[in-house]
Short mmCIF file of C-alpha atoms in Angstrom, two decimals:
data_model
loop_
_atom_site.label_atom_id
_atom_site.label_comp_id
_atom_site.label_asym_id
_atom_site.label_seq_id
_atom_site.Cartn_x
_atom_site.Cartn_y
_atom_site.Cartn_z
CA MET A 25 156.39 -35.82 -48.30
CA SER A 26 153.13 -36.72 -49.28
CA ASN A 27 151.06 -39.92 -48.15
CA PRO A 28 147.47 -41.41 -49.11
CA THR A 29 145.95 -40.55 -45.63
CA SER A 30 146.82 -36.72 -46.15
CA PHE A 31 145.62 -36.80 -49.50
CA TRP A 32 142.11 -38.13 -48.82
CA LYS A 33 142.16 -35.55 -45.97
CA SER A 34 142.92 -32.52 -47.87
CA GLY A 35 139.96 -32.31 -50.03
CA HIS A 36 136.78 -33.43 -51.18
CA LYS A 37 135.97 -37.08 -52.13
CA PRO A 38 132.44 -36.78 -53.22
CA SER A 39 133.44 -34.02 -55.63
CA LEU A 40 136.48 -36.36 -56.76
CA PHE A 41 134.02 -39.31 -57.23
CA SER A 42 131.58 -37.44 -59.03
CA ALA A 43 134.20 -35.85 -61.41
CA PHE A 44 135.47 -39.49 -61.94
CA MET A 45 131.64 -40.70 -62.84
CA TYR A 46 131.38 -37.63 -64.84
CA PHE A 47 134.60 -38.03 -67.18
CA ASP A 48 134.16 -41.84 -67.09
CA ILE A 49 130.62 -42.10 -68.39
CA SER A 50 131.19 -39.18 -71.04
CA PHE A 51 134.42 -41.05 -72.35
CA MET A 52 132.64 -43.74 -72.80
CA ILE A 53 130.12 -42.18 -75.00
CA TRP A 54 132.48 -40.33 -76.79
CA VAL A 55 134.52 -42.76 -78.19
CA LEU A 56 131.66 -45.14 -78.96
CA ILE A 57 131.67 -44.87 -82.67
CA GLY A 58 135.23 -46.17 -82.48
CA PRO A 59 134.76 -49.97 -81.77
CA LEU A 60 131.05 -49.37 -83.73
CA SER A 61 132.57 -48.56 -87.05
CA VAL A 62 133.25 -52.08 -88.04
CA VAL A 63 129.59 -52.93 -87.40
CA ILE A 64 128.37 -49.73 -88.81
CA ILE A 65 130.54 -50.73 -92.43
CA GLY A 66 127.93 -53.55 -93.16
CA ASP A 67 125.16 -50.72 -93.23
CA TYR A 68 127.65 -47.85 -95.06
CA ASP A 69 130.30 -49.10 -96.98
CA MET A 70 133.19 -46.92 -96.40
CA THR A 71 137.06 -46.83 -97.63
CA PRO A 72 140.11 -46.82 -94.75
CA VAL A 73 140.21 -42.89 -95.04
CA GLN A 74 136.20 -42.82 -94.81
CA LYS A 75 136.60 -45.15 -91.67
CA ALA A 76 139.43 -42.72 -90.11
CA ASN A 77 137.71 -39.74 -90.54
CA LEU A 78 134.32 -41.12 -88.87
CA VAL A 79 135.65 -42.28 -85.78
CA ALA A 80 138.08 -38.80 -85.72
CA LEU A 81 135.18 -36.79 -85.92
CA PRO A 82 134.16 -37.19 -82.53
CA VAL A 83 137.52 -36.05 -80.99
CA LEU A 84 137.40 -33.14 -83.40
CA GLY A 85 134.18 -31.78 -82.01
CA GLY A 86 135.90 -32.20 -78.45
CA SER A 87 138.69 -30.26 -79.18
CA ILE A 88 136.55 -27.58 -80.21
CA LEU A 89 134.07 -27.73 -77.50
CA ARG A 90 136.76 -28.02 -74.80
CA LEU A 91 137.80 -24.65 -75.50
CA VAL A 92 134.41 -23.48 -74.75
CA PHE A 93 133.93 -25.57 -71.71
CA GLY A 94 137.37 -24.15 -70.11
CA PHE A 95 136.11 -21.09 -70.09
CA LEU A 96 132.50 -21.92 -68.77
CA THR A 97 134.18 -23.58 -65.89
CA ASP A 98 136.17 -20.53 -64.47
CA TYR A 99 133.33 -18.27 -65.02
CA ILE A 100 130.10 -20.29 -64.41
CA GLY A 101 132.11 -23.10 -62.30
CA PRO A 102 132.57 -26.81 -63.13
CA LYS A 103 129.61 -28.21 -61.41
CA ARG A 104 127.17 -26.07 -63.77
CA THR A 105 129.22 -26.60 -66.69
CA GLY A 106 129.47 -30.50 -66.41
CA GLN A 107 125.48 -30.41 -65.74
CA LEU A 108 125.29 -28.43 -69.09
CA GLY A 109 127.49 -30.90 -71.06
CA MET A 110 125.64 -34.16 -69.74
CA LEU A 111 122.57 -32.77 -70.85
CA LEU A 112 123.58 -31.82 -74.37
CA THR A 113 125.41 -35.24 -74.59
CA MET A 114 121.85 -36.91 -74.60
CA ILE A 115 121.11 -34.99 -78.05
CA PRO A 116 123.56 -37.12 -80.63
CA LEU A 117 122.74 -40.37 -78.50
CA VAL A 118 119.07 -39.72 -79.28
CA TRP A 119 119.92 -38.79 -82.89
CA GLY A 120 122.09 -41.68 -83.25
CA TRP A 121 119.47 -43.70 -81.51
CA LYS A 122 116.41 -42.89 -83.75
CA PHE A 123 117.17 -40.80 -86.57
CA VAL A 124 120.19 -41.80 -88.38
CA ASP A 125 119.59 -42.31 -92.19
CA SER A 126 122.63 -41.72 -94.28
CA LEU A 127 126.44 -41.00 -93.45
CA SER A 128 125.98 -37.90 -93.49
CA ASP A 129 123.56 -37.89 -90.47
CA LEU A 130 126.43 -40.05 -88.76
CA HIS A 131 129.09 -37.56 -89.38
CA ILE A 132 126.88 -34.91 -87.58
CA VAL A 133 126.22 -37.23 -84.48
CA ALA A 134 130.02 -38.21 -84.49
CA LEU A 135 130.99 -34.75 -84.39
CA MET A 136 127.96 -34.03 -81.92
CA LEU A 137 129.42 -36.62 -79.49
CA GLY A 138 132.52 -34.03 -79.03
CA VAL A 139 130.67 -32.76 -76.15
CA ALA A 140 131.08 -35.80 -73.91
CA GLY A 141 134.95 -35.22 -74.99
CA ALA A 142 134.74 -31.63 -73.27
CA SER A 143 133.76 -32.94 -69.97
CA PHE A 144 137.63 -32.83 -69.46
CA ALA A 145 137.62 -29.13 -69.50
CA ALA A 146 134.97 -29.52 -66.35
CA ALA A 147 135.63 -32.60 -64.55
CA LEU A 148 139.32 -32.03 -64.03
CA PRO A 149 138.98 -28.51 -62.57
CA LEU A 150 136.26 -29.53 -59.87
CA ALA A 151 138.45 -32.26 -58.89
CA SER A 152 141.74 -30.22 -58.67
CA ARG A 153 140.67 -27.14 -57.25
CA TRP A 154 139.80 -29.08 -53.84
CA TYR A 155 143.50 -29.92 -53.49
CA PRO A 156 146.70 -28.23 -52.61
CA PRO A 157 149.49 -28.39 -55.49
CA GLN A 158 151.12 -31.49 -53.80
CA TYR A 159 148.12 -33.73 -54.55
CA GLN A 160 146.93 -32.22 -57.71
CA GLY A 161 148.95 -34.70 -59.99
CA LEU A 162 147.03 -37.57 -57.94
CA ALA A 163 143.81 -35.95 -57.74
CA MET A 164 143.71 -35.38 -61.64
CA GLY A 165 145.02 -38.47 -62.07
CA ILE A 166 142.00 -40.17 -60.31
CA ALA A 167 139.45 -37.71 -62.31
CA GLY A 168 141.53 -38.17 -65.36
CA ALA A 169 141.08 -41.99 -64.84
CA GLY A 170 137.57 -41.44 -66.45
CA ASN A 171 139.41 -42.60 -69.76
CA SER A 172 138.71 -45.88 -68.58
CA GLY A 173 134.98 -45.19 -69.61
CA THR A 174 136.80 -45.96 -72.92
CA VAL A 175 136.87 -49.93 -71.75
CA PHE A 176 132.75 -50.28 -71.68
CA SER A 177 132.63 -48.80 -75.19
CA THR A 178 134.88 -51.31 -76.71
CA LEU A 179 133.67 -54.34 -74.38
CA PHE A 180 130.12 -53.88 -74.52
CA ALA A 181 129.24 -51.85 -77.94
CA ASN A 182 129.81 -54.38 -80.55
CA ARG A 183 128.59 -57.26 -78.47
CA ILE A 184 125.11 -55.52 -77.66
CA ALA A 185 124.98 -54.39 -81.33
CA GLN A 186 125.66 -58.12 -82.25
CA HIS A 187 122.82 -59.17 -79.57
CA PHE A 188 120.21 -56.99 -80.80
CA GLY A 189 121.39 -57.33 -84.80
CA SER A 190 121.48 -53.00 -84.46
CA TRP A 191 124.10 -50.88 -83.81
CA GLU A 192 121.50 -47.80 -83.27
CA VAL A 193 120.30 -49.12 -79.98
CA VAL A 194 123.64 -49.17 -78.66
CA PHE A 195 123.10 -44.98 -78.57
CA GLY A 196 120.07 -45.74 -77.12
CA LEU A 197 120.79 -47.74 -74.18
CA ALA A 198 123.93 -45.16 -73.39
CA LEU A 199 121.27 -42.59 -72.43
CA ILE A 200 120.94 -44.77 -69.15
CA PRO A 201 124.45 -44.43 -67.72
CA ILE A 202 124.59 -40.56 -68.60
CA ALA A 203 121.20 -39.88 -67.21
CA ILE A 204 122.47 -41.63 -63.94
CA ALA A 205 125.87 -39.77 -63.76
CA PHE A 206 123.69 -36.57 -63.99
CA ILE A 207 121.76 -37.51 -60.94
CA VAL A 208 124.64 -38.43 -58.89
CA PHE A 209 126.79 -35.74 -60.10
CA THR A 210 124.04 -33.18 -59.27
CA ILE A 211 123.49 -34.64 -55.74
CA PHE A 212 127.18 -35.11 -54.55
CA ALA A 213 129.33 -32.78 -56.56
CA LYS A 214 130.33 -29.32 -55.10
CA ASP A 215 132.45 -26.39 -56.29
CA SER A 216 135.54 -25.38 -54.68
CA PRO A 217 135.83 -22.20 -52.23
CA ASN A 218 138.69 -21.92 -54.05
CA GLN A 219 137.46 -20.79 -57.04
CA PRO A 220 139.31 -18.43 -58.81
CA ALA A 221 137.34 -14.81 -59.93
CA PRO A 222 135.94 -15.03 -63.62
CA LYS A 223 138.25 -12.82 -66.21
CA LYS A 224 137.66 -11.10 -68.99
CA LEU A 225 138.70 -12.49 -72.59
CA SER A 226 141.68 -10.05 -72.83
CA GLN A 227 142.82 -11.57 -69.99
CA TYR A 228 142.67 -15.63 -71.14
CA ALA A 229 144.24 -14.00 -74.73
CA LYS A 230 147.21 -13.46 -72.14
CA VAL A 231 147.53 -17.34 -71.54
CA LEU A 232 147.65 -17.92 -75.30
CA LYS A 233 150.61 -15.68 -76.04
CA GLN A 234 152.78 -18.01 -73.39
CA ARG A 235 155.10 -19.99 -74.74
CA ASP A 236 154.54 -22.43 -72.30
CA THR A 237 150.78 -22.93 -72.88
CA TRP A 238 151.60 -24.12 -76.48
CA LEU A 239 154.34 -26.35 -75.00
CA PHE A 240 152.12 -28.08 -72.90
CA CYS A 241 149.49 -28.58 -75.82
CA ILE A 242 152.15 -30.11 -78.08
CA MET A 243 153.00 -32.73 -74.65
CA TYR A 244 149.41 -33.21 -74.19
CA SER A 245 148.53 -33.83 -77.95
CA VAL A 246 151.33 -36.74 -78.05
CA THR A 247 150.08 -38.20 -74.66
CA PHE A 248 146.35 -38.16 -74.55
CA GLY A 249 146.39 -37.55 -78.61
CA GLY A 250 148.14 -41.11 -79.02
CA PHE A 251 145.79 -42.59 -76.22
CA VAL A 252 142.52 -41.40 -77.65
CA GLY A 253 143.27 -41.75 -81.18
CA LEU A 254 144.74 -45.26 -80.50
CA SER A 255 141.27 -46.21 -78.84
CA ASN A 256 138.99 -45.17 -81.53
CA TYR A 257 141.43 -46.72 -84.52
CA LEU A 258 142.47 -50.01 -83.23
CA THR A 259 139.44 -51.81 -83.62
CA ILE A 260 139.28 -51.10 -87.36
CA PHE A 261 143.31 -51.90 -87.14
CA PHE A 262 142.56 -55.31 -85.67
CA ASN A 263 140.01 -55.76 -88.10
CA ALA A 264 142.02 -54.49 -91.45
CA GLN A 265 145.19 -56.27 -90.46
CA TYR A 266 144.54 -59.55 -88.62
CA GLY A 267 140.95 -59.84 -90.21
CA LEU A 268 139.50 -60.35 -86.40
CA SER A 269 135.50 -60.14 -85.89
CA PRO A 270 134.20 -56.97 -84.82
CA VAL A 271 133.69 -58.53 -81.25
CA ARG A 272 137.13 -59.96 -81.06
CA ALA A 273 138.84 -56.84 -82.49
CA ALA A 274 137.00 -54.83 -80.11
CA ASP A 275 138.36 -57.19 -77.16
CA PHE A 276 141.87 -57.02 -78.03
CA THR A 277 141.36 -53.18 -77.91
CA THR A 278 139.57 -53.21 -74.64
CA LEU A 279 142.96 -54.93 -73.33
CA CYS A 280 145.13 -51.84 -74.74
CA VAL A 281 142.81 -49.09 -73.43
CA ILE A 282 143.07 -50.76 -69.81
CA ALA A 283 146.71 -50.06 -69.63
CA GLY A 284 146.01 -46.44 -71.11
CA SER A 285 143.37 -45.86 -68.77
CA PHE A 286 144.48 -47.14 -65.31
CA PHE A 287 148.16 -46.21 -65.57
CA ARG A 288 146.98 -42.01 -65.69
CA PRO A 289 146.78 -42.03 -62.06
CA ILE A 290 149.97 -44.10 -61.60
CA GLY A 291 151.58 -41.36 -64.05
CA GLY A 292 150.33 -38.31 -61.55
CA TYR A 293 151.43 -40.28 -58.43
CA LEU A 294 155.12 -41.11 -59.91
CA SER A 295 155.39 -37.22 -60.90
CA ASP A 296 154.22 -35.90 -57.70
CA LYS A 297 156.78 -38.29 -55.83
CA LEU A 298 159.53 -38.16 -58.67
CA GLY A 299 158.97 -35.41 -60.80
CA GLY A 300 156.77 -34.92 -63.93
CA ILE A 301 159.64 -33.85 -66.00
CA LYS A 302 161.74 -37.16 -65.37
CA VAL A 303 158.54 -39.45 -65.51
CA LEU A 304 157.49 -37.76 -68.99
CA MET A 305 160.67 -38.23 -70.42
CA ILE A 306 160.79 -41.97 -69.80
CA LEU A 307 157.35 -42.39 -70.87
CA TYR A 308 157.66 -40.71 -74.26
CA THR A 309 160.91 -42.75 -74.89
CA GLY A 310 159.13 -46.02 -74.15
CA ALA A 311 156.13 -45.10 -76.24
CA ALA A 312 158.53 -44.37 -79.25
CA VAL A 313 160.07 -48.03 -78.46
CA MET A 314 156.92 -49.83 -78.53
CA LEU A 315 155.50 -47.80 -81.71
CA ALA A 316 158.64 -48.56 -83.75
CA SER A 317 158.22 -52.38 -82.63
CA ILE A 318 154.57 -52.01 -83.53
CA SER A 319 155.57 -50.80 -86.76
CA SER A 320 157.25 -54.12 -88.15
CA LEU A 321 153.65 -55.29 -87.84
CA PRO A 322 154.61 -58.82 -85.46
CA PRO A 323 151.99 -61.55 -84.87
CA LEU A 324 149.21 -60.59 -82.97
CA TYR A 325 150.07 -62.19 -79.52
CA LEU A 326 152.77 -59.63 -79.74
CA VAL A 327 151.69 -56.81 -81.25
CA ILE A 328 149.07 -56.66 -78.31
CA GLY A 329 151.67 -56.63 -75.35
CA LEU A 330 153.44 -53.86 -77.39
CA LEU A 331 150.07 -52.14 -77.91
CA PHE A 332 149.46 -52.75 -74.17
CA ALA A 333 153.10 -51.06 -73.08
CA GLY A 334 152.81 -48.21 -75.12
CA MET A 335 149.17 -47.47 -74.22
CA MET A 336 150.48 -47.70 -70.57
CA CYS A 337 153.49 -45.01 -71.38
CA LEU A 338 151.04 -42.87 -73.28
CA GLY A 339 147.91 -42.87 -70.18
CA ALA A 340 150.70 -42.49 -67.49
CA GLY A 341 152.07 -39.55 -69.65
CA ASN A 342 148.79 -37.80 -69.38
CA GLY A 343 148.86 -37.91 -65.48
CA SER A 344 152.49 -36.30 -65.60
CA VAL A 345 151.33 -33.70 -67.92
CA PHE A 346 148.62 -32.58 -65.55
CA GLN A 347 151.17 -32.73 -62.70
CA LEU A 348 153.32 -29.79 -64.34
CA VAL A 349 150.18 -27.93 -65.74
CA PRO A 350 148.26 -26.74 -62.50
CA GLN A 351 152.19 -25.54 -61.05
CA ARG A 352 152.32 -23.55 -64.02
CA PHE A 353 149.04 -22.18 -64.21
CA GLY A 354 147.14 -22.48 -60.95
CA ASP A 355 144.71 -19.19 -61.24
CA GLU A 356 143.90 -20.04 -65.11
CA ILE A 357 143.62 -23.91 -64.58
CA GLY A 358 139.82 -24.01 -65.87
CA LEU A 359 140.86 -22.24 -69.27
CA VAL A 360 144.31 -23.61 -69.67
CA THR A 361 142.78 -27.24 -68.95
CA GLY A 362 140.44 -26.74 -71.87
CA ILE A 363 143.07 -25.41 -74.40
CA VAL A 364 145.44 -28.05 -73.63
CA GLY A 365 142.96 -30.60 -73.64
CA ALA A 366 141.67 -29.15 -76.69
CA ALA A 367 145.39 -29.79 -78.25
CA GLY A 368 145.30 -33.62 -76.77
CA GLY A 369 141.98 -33.85 -78.99
CA LEU A 370 143.48 -32.75 -82.23
CA GLY A 371 145.99 -35.04 -81.88
CA GLY A 372 143.55 -37.99 -81.19
CA TYR A 373 141.60 -36.28 -84.29
CA ALA A 374 145.09 -36.32 -86.25
CA LEU A 375 146.34 -40.03 -85.34
CA PRO A 376 143.45 -42.21 -86.91
CA LEU A 377 144.10 -39.94 -90.31
CA ILE A 378 147.59 -40.41 -90.20
CA LEU A 379 147.06 -44.29 -90.10
CA GLY A 380 144.14 -44.30 -92.45
CA ASN A 381 145.62 -42.35 -95.29
CA LEU A 382 148.98 -43.97 -94.95
CA TYR A 383 147.12 -47.36 -95.00
CA GLN A 384 145.19 -46.64 -98.14
CA SER A 385 148.07 -45.20 -100.13
CA THR A 386 150.70 -47.92 -98.89
CA GLY A 387 148.45 -51.03 -98.45
CA SER A 388 150.40 -50.93 -95.22
CA TYR A 389 150.20 -49.58 -91.24
CA THR A 390 154.20 -49.63 -91.21
CA PRO A 391 154.89 -45.93 -92.78
CA GLY A 392 151.86 -44.74 -90.07
CA PHE A 393 153.22 -46.33 -87.12
CA LEU A 394 157.07 -44.96 -87.75
CA ILE A 395 155.50 -41.36 -88.08
CA LEU A 396 154.25 -41.86 -84.44
CA CYS A 397 157.40 -43.10 -83.08
CA GLY A 398 159.19 -39.64 -84.61
CA ILE A 399 156.56 -37.53 -82.94
CA ALA A 400 157.49 -39.41 -79.56
CA LEU A 401 160.97 -39.19 -80.20
CA LEU A 402 160.85 -35.37 -81.17
CA SER A 403 158.72 -34.83 -77.52
CA VAL A 404 161.48 -36.05 -75.57
CA ILE A 405 164.01 -33.55 -77.42
CA MET A 406 161.42 -30.68 -76.86
CA LEU A 407 160.82 -31.55 -73.08
CA ALA A 408 164.57 -31.71 -72.16
CA ILE A 409 165.30 -28.35 -73.85
CA ALA A 410 162.12 -26.68 -72.31
CA GLN A 411 163.05 -27.91 -68.60
CA LEU A 412 165.90 -25.86 -68.38
CA ASP A 413 164.43 -22.93 -68.73
CA TRP A 414 161.24 -23.90 -66.17
CA LYS A 415 163.63 -25.33 -63.40
CA LYS A 416 165.05 -21.70 -63.31
CA THR A 417 161.39 -20.22 -62.51
CA TRP A 418 158.51 -22.45 -61.31
CA ILE A 419 159.29 -25.95 -61.13
CA GLY A 420 161.15 -27.99 -58.52
CA GLU A 421 163.66 -30.90 -59.27
CA GLY A 422 162.73 -32.88 -62.21
CA GLY A 423 159.36 -31.28 -62.03
CA LYS A 424 158.22 -31.71 -58.71
CA ALA A 425 155.96 -29.43 -57.04
CA ARG A 426 157.96 -26.39 -55.18
CA SER A 427 157.43 -26.11 -51.39
CA VAL A 428 155.35 -23.05 -50.58
#
């Protein structure tokens, strides 16, 4: 039975901290356009669909690049991949700061911010490869709590833009933390000696032929996709539905994001103890109930509580999914992390488009949230069926790691 003291002794703390910091700052930058979107519309007038598309583009870019970073992580190691990612992240920040003159330019910057989102595929393997199977849920949960970088964006981006009278300066100031993270990461991060040998592309293709790969993709597109999609879109939702100012709307988004961010490691920890399957089924059900309740568009104070609880379920669900993934794909964790992470990103790309398009066509957010509720319920059914086969082959009781 695991305990915290054994966990801290079993791995490499500097690498775990470095992975968290890299992911945290990268995540902050990845979702920067979400809260800023309600400020940017002052310069570029947009329809609800155009706003949804703008905040979804960084997530799409991240989804595509996670596959590339997943391959690089297994081939050149997570440390070099992370260093490359941080250097490339500086390009859209400089562009957004100095060279945006049109909505088309902004779309390019938004898409290029996906480099920051791809950090997931390097940060999580960097952390998890240092830890034995029974602690990987917690290790990946701690590194993955870099989702909390979203909090910095929602809390400070619009305040900085308001203070300086410019949203562009936010991109310039974001260069400071990513530069600091690069230095810390370069000094302290270390690749685990348990790196799997680089494989040929033909071997990676075998992973994509396995049903479980796609099941994990679907599971993560709901938990992570729901979290990052709502993180990007809630400022628009609060602004449009409840008439809140950009700063106030982002503040309430921050409250909801905190729940999703800080419950990721708790989801990983509970999954280590109780089993990822048991925990995930509870969390999917909880998310469905919350989304159904939100669809009634209750008063502001109530919707914030519901969103907080719903995001808590989605965030903890991220940790639960990645308690299961390394048990099933230990040797290919870098690539599978990239593939599953890409699917999560695609879920996050789709969510704002669902809400934005249905809001524009119906004038209400109710249909969009009801569809999201239905997706969560379908996930419960899918997991219930899948685990019948899993427990016969590679998984322990309820989703716990099998004893070696």
